């Protein structure tokens, strides 16, 4: 029996098979390195929070919270990107909506043939 192929991300071993779909998705997009900063969020009365990107909303049901979007997750490894702190957490790559961490970018995107 052969051992499954793994990749080490942020000190944890991931099965390549578990990330390959996300990697394939990410390779179809253009990424640029950016400092992660808080953005505005729409918080519904039900508690659901979504990123505010200028969409229409009903103030009776939603509240616009300035800088209320506190973090994003890496599309591939679910690493948390947030404002401040060390560069591993505060700098990532974005395609304008989604984010990936620097480590996944180096592992999977930068090195693609
Ligand atoms: Zn990642």
PDB file of N, CA, C and O in Angstrom, residues 27-101:
ATOM      1  N   UNK A  27      -6.029  28.143  -9.221  1.00  0.00           N
ATOM      2  CA  UNK A  27      -5.107  28.305 -10.343  1.00  0.00           C
ATOM      3  C   UNK A  27      -5.774  28.967 -11.544  1.00  0.00           C
ATOM      4  O   UNK A  27      -5.098  29.422 -12.467  1.00  0.00           O
ATOM      5  N   UNK A  28      -7.099  29.028 -11.529  1.00  0.00           N
ATOM      6  CA  UNK A  28      -7.810  29.679 -12.633  1.00  0.00           C
ATOM      7  C   UNK A  28      -7.974  31.166 -12.405  1.00  0.00           C
ATOM      8  O   UNK A  28      -8.557  31.867 -13.221  1.00  0.00           O
ATOM      9  N   UNK A  29      -7.490  31.644 -11.258  1.00  0.00           N
ATOM     10  CA  UNK A  29      -7.674  33.055 -10.938  1.00  0.00           C
ATOM     11  C   UNK A  29      -6.337  33.784 -10.856  1.00  0.00           C
ATOM     12  O   UNK A  29      -5.298  33.169 -10.679  1.00  0.00           O
ATOM     13  N   UNK A  30      -6.427  35.109 -10.994  1.00  0.00           N
ATOM     14  CA  UNK A  30      -5.252  35.964 -10.850  1.00  0.00           C
ATOM     15  C   UNK A  30      -5.202  36.462  -9.408  1.00  0.00           C
ATOM     16  O   UNK A  30      -6.204  36.937  -8.882  1.00  0.00           O
ATOM     17  N   UNK A  31      -4.044  36.354  -8.777  1.00  0.00           N
ATOM     18  CA  UNK A  31      -3.916  36.744  -7.376  1.00  0.00           C
ATOM     19  C   UNK A  31      -2.898  37.858  -7.242  1.00  0.00           C
ATOM     20  O   UNK A  31      -1.880  37.869  -7.920  1.00  0.00           O
ATOM     21  N   UNK A  32      -3.184  38.775  -6.359  1.00  0.00           N
ATOM     22  CA  UNK A  32      -2.205  39.820  -6.070  1.00  0.00           C
ATOM     23  C   UNK A  32      -1.989  39.900  -4.561  1.00  0.00           C
ATOM     24  O   UNK A  32      -2.909  39.700  -3.771  1.00  0.00           O
ATOM     25  N   UNK A  33      -0.745  40.180  -4.213  1.00  0.00           N
ATOM     26  CA  UNK A  33      -0.360  40.212  -2.807  1.00  0.00           C
ATOM     27  C   UNK A  33      -0.908  41.489  -2.169  1.00  0.00           C
ATOM     28  O   UNK A  33      -0.722  42.573  -2.717  1.00  0.00           O
ATOM     29  N   UNK A  34      -1.566  41.350  -1.056  1.00  0.00           N
ATOM     30  CA  UNK A  34      -2.124  42.521  -0.374  1.00  0.00           C
ATOM     31  C   UNK A  34      -2.088  42.354   1.130  1.00  0.00           C
ATOM     32  O   UNK A  34      -2.176  41.245   1.647  1.00  0.00           O
ATOM     33  N   UNK A  35      -1.999  43.494   1.771  1.00  0.00           N
ATOM     34  CA  UNK A  35      -2.173  43.548   3.217  1.00  0.00           C
ATOM     35  C   UNK A  35      -3.659  43.357   3.496  1.00  0.00           C
ATOM     36  O   UNK A  35      -4.496  44.009   2.880  1.00  0.00           O
ATOM     37  N   UNK A  36      -3.985  42.472   4.407  1.00  0.00           N
ATOM     38  CA  UNK A  36      -5.398  42.267   4.736  1.00  0.00           C
ATOM     39  C   UNK A  36      -5.873  43.405   5.634  1.00  0.00           C
ATOM     40  O   UNK A  36      -5.245  43.700   6.654  1.00  0.00           O
ATOM     41  N   UNK A  37      -6.949  44.066   5.252  1.00  0.00           N
ATOM     42  CA  UNK A  37      -7.524  45.121   6.101  1.00  0.00           C
ATOM     43  C   UNK A  37      -9.014  44.842   6.289  1.00  0.00           C
ATOM     44  O   UNK A  37      -9.660  44.224   5.440  1.00  0.00           O
ATOM     45  N   UNK A  38      -9.510  45.310   7.414  1.00  0.00           N
ATOM     46  CA  UNK A  38     -10.935  45.133   7.703  1.00  0.00           C
ATOM     47  C   UNK A  38     -11.780  45.853   6.662  1.00  0.00           C
ATOM     48  O   UNK A  38     -11.426  46.935   6.206  1.00  0.00           O
ATOM     49  N   UNK A  39     -12.892  45.258   6.300  1.00  0.00           N
ATOM     50  CA  UNK A  39     -13.819  45.880   5.373  1.00  0.00           C
ATOM     51  C   UNK A  39     -15.190  45.969   6.035  1.00  0.00           C
ATOM     52  O   UNK A  39     -15.398  45.424   7.113  1.00  0.00           O
ATOM     53  N   UNK A  40     -16.102  46.667   5.364  1.00  0.00           N
ATOM     54  CA  UNK A  40     -17.435  46.849   5.944  1.00  0.00           C
ATOM     55  C   UNK A  40     -18.247  45.568   5.820  1.00  0.00           C
ATOM     56  O   UNK A  40     -18.063  44.778   4.895  1.00  0.00           O
ATOM     57  N   UNK A  41     -19.139  45.386   6.767  1.00  0.00           N
ATOM     58  CA  UNK A  41     -19.961  44.176   6.772  1.00  0.00           C
ATOM     59  C   UNK A  41     -21.422  44.533   6.955  1.00  0.00           C
ATOM     60  O   UNK A  41     -21.765  45.551   7.556  1.00  0.00           O
ATOM     61  N   UNK A  42     -22.272  43.697   6.403  1.00  0.00           N
ATOM     62  CA  UNK A  42     -23.707  43.791   6.644  1.00  0.00           C
ATOM     63  C   UNK A  42     -24.073  42.704   7.648  1.00  0.00           C
ATOM     64  O   UNK A  42     -23.809  41.527   7.413  1.00  0.00           O
ATOM     65  N   UNK A  43     -24.644  43.130   8.755  1.00  0.00           N
ATOM     66  CA  UNK A  43     -25.046  42.167   9.769  1.00  0.00           C
ATOM     67  C   UNK A  43     -26.569  42.119   9.799  1.00  0.00           C
ATOM     68  O   UNK A  43     -27.237  43.120  10.081  1.00  0.00           O
ATOM     69  N   UNK A  44     -27.106  40.958   9.483  1.00  0.00           N
ATOM     70  CA  UNK A  44     -28.557  40.803   9.506  1.00  0.00           C
ATOM     71  C   UNK A  44     -29.038  40.624  10.935  1.00  0.00           C
ATOM     72  O   UNK A  44     -28.290  40.214  11.810  1.00  0.00           O
ATOM     73  N   UNK A  45     -30.313  40.947  11.137  1.00  0.00           N
ATOM     74  CA  UNK A  45     -30.890  40.787  12.475  1.00  0.00           C
ATOM     75  C   UNK A  45     -30.786  39.340  12.957  1.00  0.00           C
ATOM     76  O   UNK A  45     -30.753  39.078  14.141  1.00  0.00           O
ATOM     77  N   UNK A  46     -30.729  38.424  12.008  1.00  0.00           N
ATOM     78  CA  UNK A  46     -30.620  37.010  12.366  1.00  0.00           C
ATOM     79  C   UNK A  46     -29.212  36.651  12.830  1.00  0.00           C
ATOM     80  O   UNK A  46     -28.976  35.540  13.305  1.00  0.00           O
ATOM     81  N   UNK A  47     -28.263  37.587  12.653  1.00  0.00           N
ATOM     82  CA  UNK A  47     -26.899  37.325  13.086  1.00  0.00           C
ATOM     83  C   UNK A  47     -25.955  36.971  11.963  1.00  0.00           C
ATOM     84  O   UNK A  47     -24.749  36.903  12.157  1.00  0.00           O
ATOM     85  N   UNK A  48     -26.500  36.743  10.770  1.00  0.00           N
ATOM     86  CA  UNK A  48     -25.654  36.391   9.632  1.00  0.00           C
ATOM     87  C   UNK A  48     -24.873  37.621   9.167  1.00  0.00           C
ATOM     88  O   UNK A  48     -25.447  38.692   9.007  1.00  0.00           O
ATOM     89  N   UNK A  49     -23.586  37.456   8.985  1.00  0.00           N
ATOM     90  CA  UNK A  49     -22.732  38.546   8.543  1.00  0.00           C
ATOM     91  C   UNK A  49     -22.251  38.286   7.135  1.00  0.00           C
ATOM     92  O   UNK A  49     -21.852  37.170   6.815  1.00  0.00           O
ATOM     93  N   UNK A  50     -22.312  39.317   6.299  1.00  0.00           N
ATOM     94  CA  UNK A  50     -21.766  39.166   4.960  1.00  0.00           C
ATOM     95  C   UNK A  50     -20.949  40.392   4.614  1.00  0.00           C
ATOM     96  O   UNK A  50     -21.148  41.470   5.165  1.00  0.00           O
ATOM     97  N   UNK A  51     -20.023  40.208   3.710  1.00  0.00           N
ATOM     98  CA  UNK A  51     -19.162  41.306   3.287  1.00  0.00           C
ATOM     99  C   UNK A  51     -19.987  42.340   2.540  1.00  0.00           C
ATOM    100  O   UNK A  51     -20.794  41.993   1.682  1.00  0.00           O
ATOM    101  N   UNK A  52     -19.798  43.606   2.894  1.00  0.00           N
ATOM    102  CA  UNK A  52     -20.523  44.672   2.202  1.00  0.00           C
ATOM    103  C   UNK A  52     -19.703  45.156   1.026  1.00  0.00           C
ATOM    104  O   UNK A  52     -18.583  45.621   1.187  1.00  0.00           O
ATOM    105  N   UNK A  53     -20.263  44.997  -0.153  1.00  0.00           N
ATOM    106  CA  UNK A  53     -19.552  45.426  -1.360  1.00  0.00           C
ATOM    107  C   UNK A  53     -20.393  46.422  -2.151  1.00  0.00           C
ATOM    108  O   UNK A  53     -20.279  46.526  -3.360  1.00  0.00           O
ATOM    109  N   UNK A  54     -21.253  47.146  -1.440  1.00  0.00           N
ATOM    110  CA  UNK A  54     -22.056  48.158  -2.091  1.00  0.00           C
ATOM    111  C   UNK A  54     -23.433  47.680  -2.495  1.00  0.00           C
ATOM    112  O   UNK A  54     -24.185  48.410  -3.153  1.00  0.00           O
ATOM    113  N   UNK A  55     -23.765  46.441  -2.133  1.00  0.00           N
ATOM    114  CA  UNK A  55     -25.070  45.901  -2.515  1.00  0.00           C
ATOM    115  C   UNK A  55     -26.211  46.630  -1.782  1.00  0.00           C
ATOM    116  O   UNK A  55     -26.003  47.214  -0.733  1.00  0.00           O
ATOM    117  N   UNK A  56     -27.378  46.577  -2.365  1.00  0.00           N
ATOM    118  CA  UNK A  56     -28.547  47.172  -1.733  1.00  0.00           C
ATOM    119  C   UNK A  56     -28.945  46.332  -0.529  1.00  0.00           C
ATOM    120  O   UNK A  56     -28.801  45.122  -0.535  1.00  0.00           O
ATOM    121  N   UNK A  57     -29.421  47.014   0.495  1.00  0.00           N
ATOM    122  CA  UNK A  57     -29.891  46.259   1.656  1.00  0.00           C
ATOM    123  C   UNK A  57     -31.015  47.028   2.328  1.00  0.00           C
ATOM    124  O   UNK A  57     -31.170  48.231   2.127  1.00  0.00           O
ATOM    125  N   UNK A  58     -31.806  46.330   3.106  1.00  0.00           N
ATOM    126  CA  UNK A  58     -32.929  46.923   3.806  1.00  0.00           C
ATOM    127  C   UNK A  58     -32.514  47.192   5.256  1.00  0.00           C
ATOM    128  O   UNK A  58     -32.262  46.255   6.015  1.00  0.00           O
ATOM    129  N   UNK A  59     -32.428  48.475   5.635  1.00  0.00           N
ATOM    130  CA  UNK A  59     -31.971  48.814   6.989  1.00  0.00           C
ATOM    131  C   UNK A  59     -32.874  48.227   8.085  1.00  0.00           C
ATOM    132  O   UNK A  59     -32.466  48.145   9.239  1.00  0.00           O
ATOM    133  N   UNK A  60     -34.084  47.836   7.710  1.00  0.00           N
ATOM    134  CA  UNK A  60     -34.972  47.229   8.695  1.00  0.00           C
ATOM    135  C   UNK A  60     -34.476  45.841   9.094  1.00  0.00           C
ATOM    136  O   UNK A  60     -34.787  45.352  10.183  1.00  0.00           O
ATOM    137  N   UNK A  61     -33.713  45.229   8.209  1.00  0.00           N
ATOM    138  CA  UNK A  61     -33.260  43.856   8.468  1.00  0.00           C
ATOM    139  C   UNK A  61     -31.747  43.739   8.622  1.00  0.00           C
ATOM    140  O   UNK A  61     -31.252  42.742   9.136  1.00  0.00           O
ATOM    141  N   UNK A  62     -31.043  44.771   8.144  1.00  0.00           N
ATOM    142  CA  UNK A  62     -29.586  44.689   8.159  1.00  0.00           C
ATOM    143  C   UNK A  62     -28.986  45.956   8.747  1.00  0.00           C
ATOM    144  O   UNK A  62     -29.536  47.040   8.603  1.00  0.00           O
ATOM    145  N   UNK A  63     -27.847  45.781   9.369  1.00  0.00           N
ATOM    146  CA  UNK A  63     -27.095  46.923   9.851  1.00  0.00           C
ATOM    147  C   UNK A  63     -25.743  46.930   9.157  1.00  0.00           C
ATOM    148  O   UNK A  63     -25.064  45.907   9.084  1.00  0.00           O
ATOM    149  N   UNK A  64     -25.355  48.100   8.650  1.00  0.00           N
ATOM    150  CA  UNK A  64     -24.039  48.235   8.028  1.00  0.00           C
ATOM    151  C   UNK A  64     -23.035  48.547   9.130  1.00  0.00           C
ATOM    152  O   UNK A  64     -23.164  49.553   9.822  1.00  0.00           O
ATOM    153  N   UNK A  65     -22.062  47.682   9.291  1.00  0.00           N
ATOM    154  CA  UNK A  65     -21.047  47.868  10.336  1.00  0.00           C
ATOM    155  C   UNK A  65     -19.723  48.208   9.665  1.00  0.00           C
ATOM    156  O   UNK A  65     -19.154  47.378   8.943  1.00  0.00           O
ATOM    157  N   UNK A  66     -19.270  49.441   9.870  1.00  0.00           N
ATOM    158  CA  UNK A  66     -18.011  49.875   9.292  1.00  0.00           C
ATOM    159  C   UNK A  66     -16.876  49.035   9.857  1.00  0.00           C
ATOM    160  O   UNK A  66     -16.768  48.856  11.061  1.00  0.00           O
ATOM    161  N   UNK A  67     -16.036  48.518   8.956  1.00  0.00           N
ATOM    162  CA  UNK A  67     -14.894  47.679   9.336  1.00  0.00           C
ATOM    163  C   UNK A  67     -15.325  46.458  10.151  1.00  0.00           C
ATOM    164  O   UNK A  67     -14.571  45.940  10.976  1.00  0.00           O
ATOM    165  N   UNK A  68     -16.545  46.016   9.898  1.00  0.00           N
ATOM    166  CA  UNK A  68     -17.089  44.901  10.674  1.00  0.00           C
ATOM    167  C   UNK A  68     -16.673  43.527  10.169  1.00  0.00           C
ATOM    168  O   UNK A  68     -16.927  42.517  10.821  1.00  0.00           O
ATOM    169  N   UNK A  69     -16.060  43.487   8.997  1.00  0.00           N
ATOM    170  CA  UNK A  69     -15.605  42.203   8.436  1.00  0.00           C
ATOM    171  C   UNK A  69     -14.219  41.926   9.019  1.00  0.00           C
ATOM    172  O   UNK A  69     -13.237  42.547   8.651  1.00  0.00           O
ATOM    173  N   UNK A  70     -14.147  40.980   9.935  1.00  0.00           N
ATOM    174  CA  UNK A  70     -12.951  40.884  10.785  1.00  0.00           C
ATOM    175  C   UNK A  70     -11.881  39.929  10.266  1.00  0.00           C
ATOM    176  O   UNK A  70     -10.736  39.994  10.687  1.00  0.00           O
ATOM    177  N   UNK A  71     -12.236  39.023   9.369  1.00  0.00           N
ATOM    178  CA  UNK A  71     -11.226  38.089   8.873  1.00  0.00           C
ATOM    179  C   UNK A  71     -11.735  37.351   7.634  1.00  0.00           C
ATOM    180  O   UNK A  71     -12.925  37.351   7.354  1.00  0.00           O
ATOM    181  N   UNK A  72     -10.808  36.764   6.938  1.00  0.00           N
ATOM    182  CA  UNK A  72     -11.150  35.850   5.847  1.00  0.00           C
ATOM    183  C   UNK A  72     -10.380  34.556   6.070  1.00  0.00           C
ATOM    184  O   UNK A  72      -9.443  34.514   6.862  1.00  0.00           O
ATOM    185  N   UNK A  73     -10.799  33.510   5.354  1.00  0.00           N
ATOM    186  CA  UNK A  73     -10.085  32.246   5.445  1.00  0.00           C
ATOM    187  C   UNK A  73      -9.436  31.924   4.111  1.00  0.00           C
ATOM    188  O   UNK A  73     -10.001  32.214   3.056  1.00  0.00           O
ATOM    189  N   UNK A  74      -8.274  31.310   4.194  1.00  0.00           N
ATOM    190  CA  UNK A  74      -7.599  30.833   2.991  1.00  0.00           C
ATOM    191  C   UNK A  74      -8.511  29.854   2.270  1.00  0.00           C
ATOM    192  O   UNK A  74      -9.071  28.941   2.879  1.00  0.00           O
ATOM    193  N   UNK A  75      -8.630  30.069   0.977  1.00  0.00           N
ATOM    194  CA  UNK A  75      -9.494  29.233   0.140  1.00  0.00           C
ATOM    195  C   UNK A  75      -9.039  27.767   0.148  1.00  0.00           C
ATOM    196  O   UNK A  75      -9.840  26.866  -0.048  1.00  0.00           O
ATOM    197  N   UNK A  76      -7.779  27.551   0.391  1.00  0.00           N
ATOM    198  CA  UNK A  76      -7.218  26.200   0.293  1.00  0.00           C
ATOM    199  C   UNK A  76      -7.099  25.524   1.666  1.00  0.00           C
ATOM    200  O   UNK A  76      -7.561  24.411   1.859  1.00  0.00           O
ATOM    201  N   UNK A  77      -6.481  26.209   2.631  1.00  0.00           N
ATOM    202  CA  UNK A  77      -6.189  25.532   3.904  1.00  0.00           C
ATOM    203  C   UNK A  77      -6.990  26.103   5.069  1.00  0.00           C
ATOM    204  O   UNK A  77      -6.830  25.656   6.203  1.00  0.00           O
ATOM    205  N   UNK A  78      -7.829  27.100   4.812  1.00  0.00           N
ATOM    206  CA  UNK A  78      -8.699  27.684   5.836  1.00  0.00           C
ATOM    207  C   UNK A  78      -7.922  28.464   6.899  1.00  0.00           C
ATOM    208  O   UNK A  78      -8.411  28.760   7.974  1.00  0.00           O
ATOM    209  N   UNK A  79      -6.692  28.808   6.619  1.00  0.00           N
ATOM    210  CA  UNK A  79      -5.889  29.674   7.483  1.00  0.00           C
ATOM    211  C   UNK A  79      -6.599  31.009   7.647  1.00  0.00           C
ATOM    212  O   UNK A  79      -7.191  31.517   6.692  1.00  0.00           O
ATOM    213  N   UNK A  80      -6.558  31.587   8.846  1.00  0.00           N
ATOM    214  CA  UNK A  80      -7.242  32.856   9.092  1.00  0.00           C
ATOM    215  C   UNK A  80      -6.346  34.034   8.720  1.00  0.00           C
ATOM    216  O   UNK A  80      -5.205  34.116   9.157  1.00  0.00           O
ATOM    217  N   UNK A  81      -6.891  34.912   7.896  1.00  0.00           N
ATOM    218  CA  UNK A  81      -6.216  36.159   7.564  1.00  0.00           C
ATOM    219  C   UNK A  81      -6.972  37.287   8.253  1.00  0.00           C
ATOM    220  O   UNK A  81      -8.194  37.373   8.164  1.00  0.00           O
ATOM    221  N   UNK A  82      -6.242  38.126   8.975  1.00  0.00           N
ATOM    222  CA  UNK A  82      -6.893  39.205   9.703  1.00  0.00           C
ATOM    223  C   UNK A  82      -5.960  40.403   9.779  1.00  0.00           C
ATOM    224  O   UNK A  82      -4.814  40.334   9.351  1.00  0.00           O
ATOM    225  N   UNK A  83      -6.488  41.499  10.335  1.00  0.00           N
ATOM    226  CA  UNK A  83      -5.720  42.733  10.359  1.00  0.00           C
ATOM    227  C   UNK A  83      -4.712  42.715  11.509  1.00  0.00           C
ATOM    228  O   UNK A  83      -5.020  42.250  12.601  1.00  0.00           O
ATOM    229  N   UNK A  84      -3.541  43.264  11.258  1.00  0.00           N
ATOM    230  CA  UNK A  84      -2.519  43.335  12.297  1.00  0.00           C
ATOM    231  C   UNK A  84      -1.848  42.000  12.506  1.00  0.00           C
ATOM    232  O   UNK A  84      -2.063  41.043  11.767  1.00  0.00           O
ATOM    233  N   UNK A  85      -1.008  41.938  13.517  1.00  0.00           N
ATOM    234  CA  UNK A  85      -0.321  40.693  13.798  1.00  0.00           C
ATOM    235  C   UNK A  85       0.819  40.440  12.829  1.00  0.00           C
ATOM    236  O   UNK A  85       1.223  41.335  12.084  1.00  0.00           O
ATOM    237  N   UNK A  86       1.319  39.205  12.832  1.00  0.00           N
ATOM    238  CA  UNK A  86       2.475  38.914  11.998  1.00  0.00           C
ATOM    239  C   UNK A  86       2.063  38.789  10.527  1.00  0.00           C
ATOM    240  O   UNK A  86       0.895  38.654  10.193  1.00  0.00           O
ATOM    241  N   UNK A  87       3.097  38.842   9.684  1.00  0.00           N
ATOM    242  CA  UNK A  87       2.841  38.883   8.253  1.00  0.00           C
ATOM    243  C   UNK A  87       2.156  37.601   7.758  1.00  0.00           C
ATOM    244  O   UNK A  87       1.392  37.627   6.802  1.00  0.00           O
ATOM    245  N   UNK A  88       2.415  36.499   8.430  1.00  0.00           N
ATOM    246  CA  UNK A  88       1.810  35.230   8.013  1.00  0.00           C
ATOM    247  C   UNK A  88       0.284  35.308   8.082  1.00  0.00           C
ATOM    248  O   UNK A  88      -0.422  34.669   7.313  1.00  0.00           O
ATOM    249  N   UNK A  89      -0.223  36.120   9.035  1.00  0.00           N
ATOM    250  CA  UNK A  89      -1.665  36.271   9.182  1.00  0.00           C
ATOM    251  C   UNK A  89      -2.220  37.510   8.491  1.00  0.00           C
ATOM    252  O   UNK A  89      -3.408  37.564   8.191  1.00  0.00           O
ATOM    253  N   UNK A  90      -1.390  38.514   8.310  1.00  0.00           N
ATOM    254  CA  UNK A  90      -1.930  39.805   7.876  1.00  0.00           C
ATOM    255  C   UNK A  90      -1.684  40.111   6.405  1.00  0.00           C
ATOM    256  O   UNK A  90      -2.210  41.088   5.892  1.00  0.00           O
ATOM    257  N   UNK A  91      -0.894  39.280   5.724  1.00  0.00           N
ATOM    258  CA  UNK A  91      -0.650  39.485   4.295  1.00  0.00           C
ATOM    259  C   UNK A  91      -1.054  38.216   3.553  1.00  0.00           C
ATOM    260  O   UNK A  91      -0.700  37.109   3.954  1.00  0.00           O
ATOM    261  N   UNK A  92      -1.824  38.402   2.501  1.00  0.00           N
ATOM    262  CA  UNK A  92      -2.242  37.248   1.715  1.00  0.00           C
ATOM    263  C   UNK A  92      -2.353  37.626   0.260  1.00  0.00           C
ATOM    264  O   UNK A  92      -1.863  38.668  -0.175  1.00  0.00           O
ATOM    265  N   UNK A  93      -3.011  36.775  -0.481  1.00  0.00           N
ATOM    266  CA  UNK A  93      -3.215  37.022  -1.905  1.00  0.00           C
ATOM    267  C   UNK A  93      -4.710  37.001  -2.175  1.00  0.00           C
ATOM    268  O   UNK A  93      -5.414  36.106  -1.702  1.00  0.00           O
ATOM    269  N   UNK A  94      -5.173  37.994  -2.914  1.00  0.00           N
ATOM    270  CA  UNK A  94      -6.604  38.079  -3.188  1.00  0.00           C
ATOM    271  C   UNK A  94      -6.871  38.194  -4.672  1.00  0.00           C
ATOM    272  O   UNK A  94      -6.047  38.718  -5.431  1.00  0.00           O
ATOM    273  N   UNK A  95      -8.010  37.693  -5.081  1.00  0.00           N
ATOM    274  CA  UNK A  95      -8.441  37.867  -6.470  1.00  0.00           C
ATOM    275  C   UNK A  95      -9.519  38.936  -6.538  1.00  0.00           C
ATOM    276  O   UNK A  95     -10.215  39.073  -7.534  1.00  0.00           O
ATOM    277  N   UNK A  96      -9.668  39.674  -5.449  1.00  0.00           N
ATOM    278  CA  UNK A  96     -10.674  40.725  -5.399  1.00  0.00           C
ATOM    279  C   UNK A  96     -11.837  40.345  -4.497  1.00  0.00           C
ATOM    280  O   UNK A  96     -12.537  41.216  -3.995  1.00  0.00           O
ATOM    281  N   UNK A  97     -12.034  39.071  -4.260  1.00  0.00           N
ATOM    282  CA  UNK A  97     -13.105  38.621  -3.391  1.00  0.00           C
ATOM    283  C   UNK A  97     -12.641  37.548  -2.419  1.00  0.00           C
ATOM    284  O   UNK A  97     -12.880  37.625  -1.230  1.00  0.00           O
ATOM    285  N   UNK A  98     -11.929  36.570  -2.958  1.00  0.00           N
ATOM    286  CA  UNK A  98     -11.453  35.478  -2.118  1.00  0.00           C
ATOM    287  C   UNK A  98      -9.988  35.685  -1.761  1.00  0.00           C
ATOM    288  O   UNK A  98      -9.283  36.454  -2.397  1.00  0.00           O
ATOM    289  N   UNK A  99      -9.550  34.941  -0.754  1.00  0.00           N
ATOM    290  CA  UNK A  99      -8.181  35.081  -0.262  1.00  0.00           C
ATOM    291  C   UNK A  99      -7.501  33.720  -0.164  1.00  0.00           C
ATOM    292  O   UNK A  99      -8.148  32.720   0.118  1.00  0.00           O
ATOM    293  N   UNK A 100      -6.207  33.734  -0.377  1.00  0.00           N
ATOM    294  CA  UNK A 100      -5.395  32.569  -0.029  1.00  0.00           C
ATOM    295  C   UNK A 100      -4.187  33.064   0.754  1.00  0.00           C
ATOM    296  O   UNK A 100      -3.768  34.223   0.620  1.00  0.00           O
ATOM    297  N   UNK A 101      -3.645  32.202   1.588  1.00  0.00           N
ATOM    298  CA  UNK A 101      -2.508  32.594   2.416  1.00  0.00           C
ATOM    299  C   UNK A 101      -1.220  32.525   1.592  1.00  0.00           C
ATOM    300  O   UNK A 101      -1.169  31.896   0.537  1.00  0.00           O
TER     301      UNK A 101
END
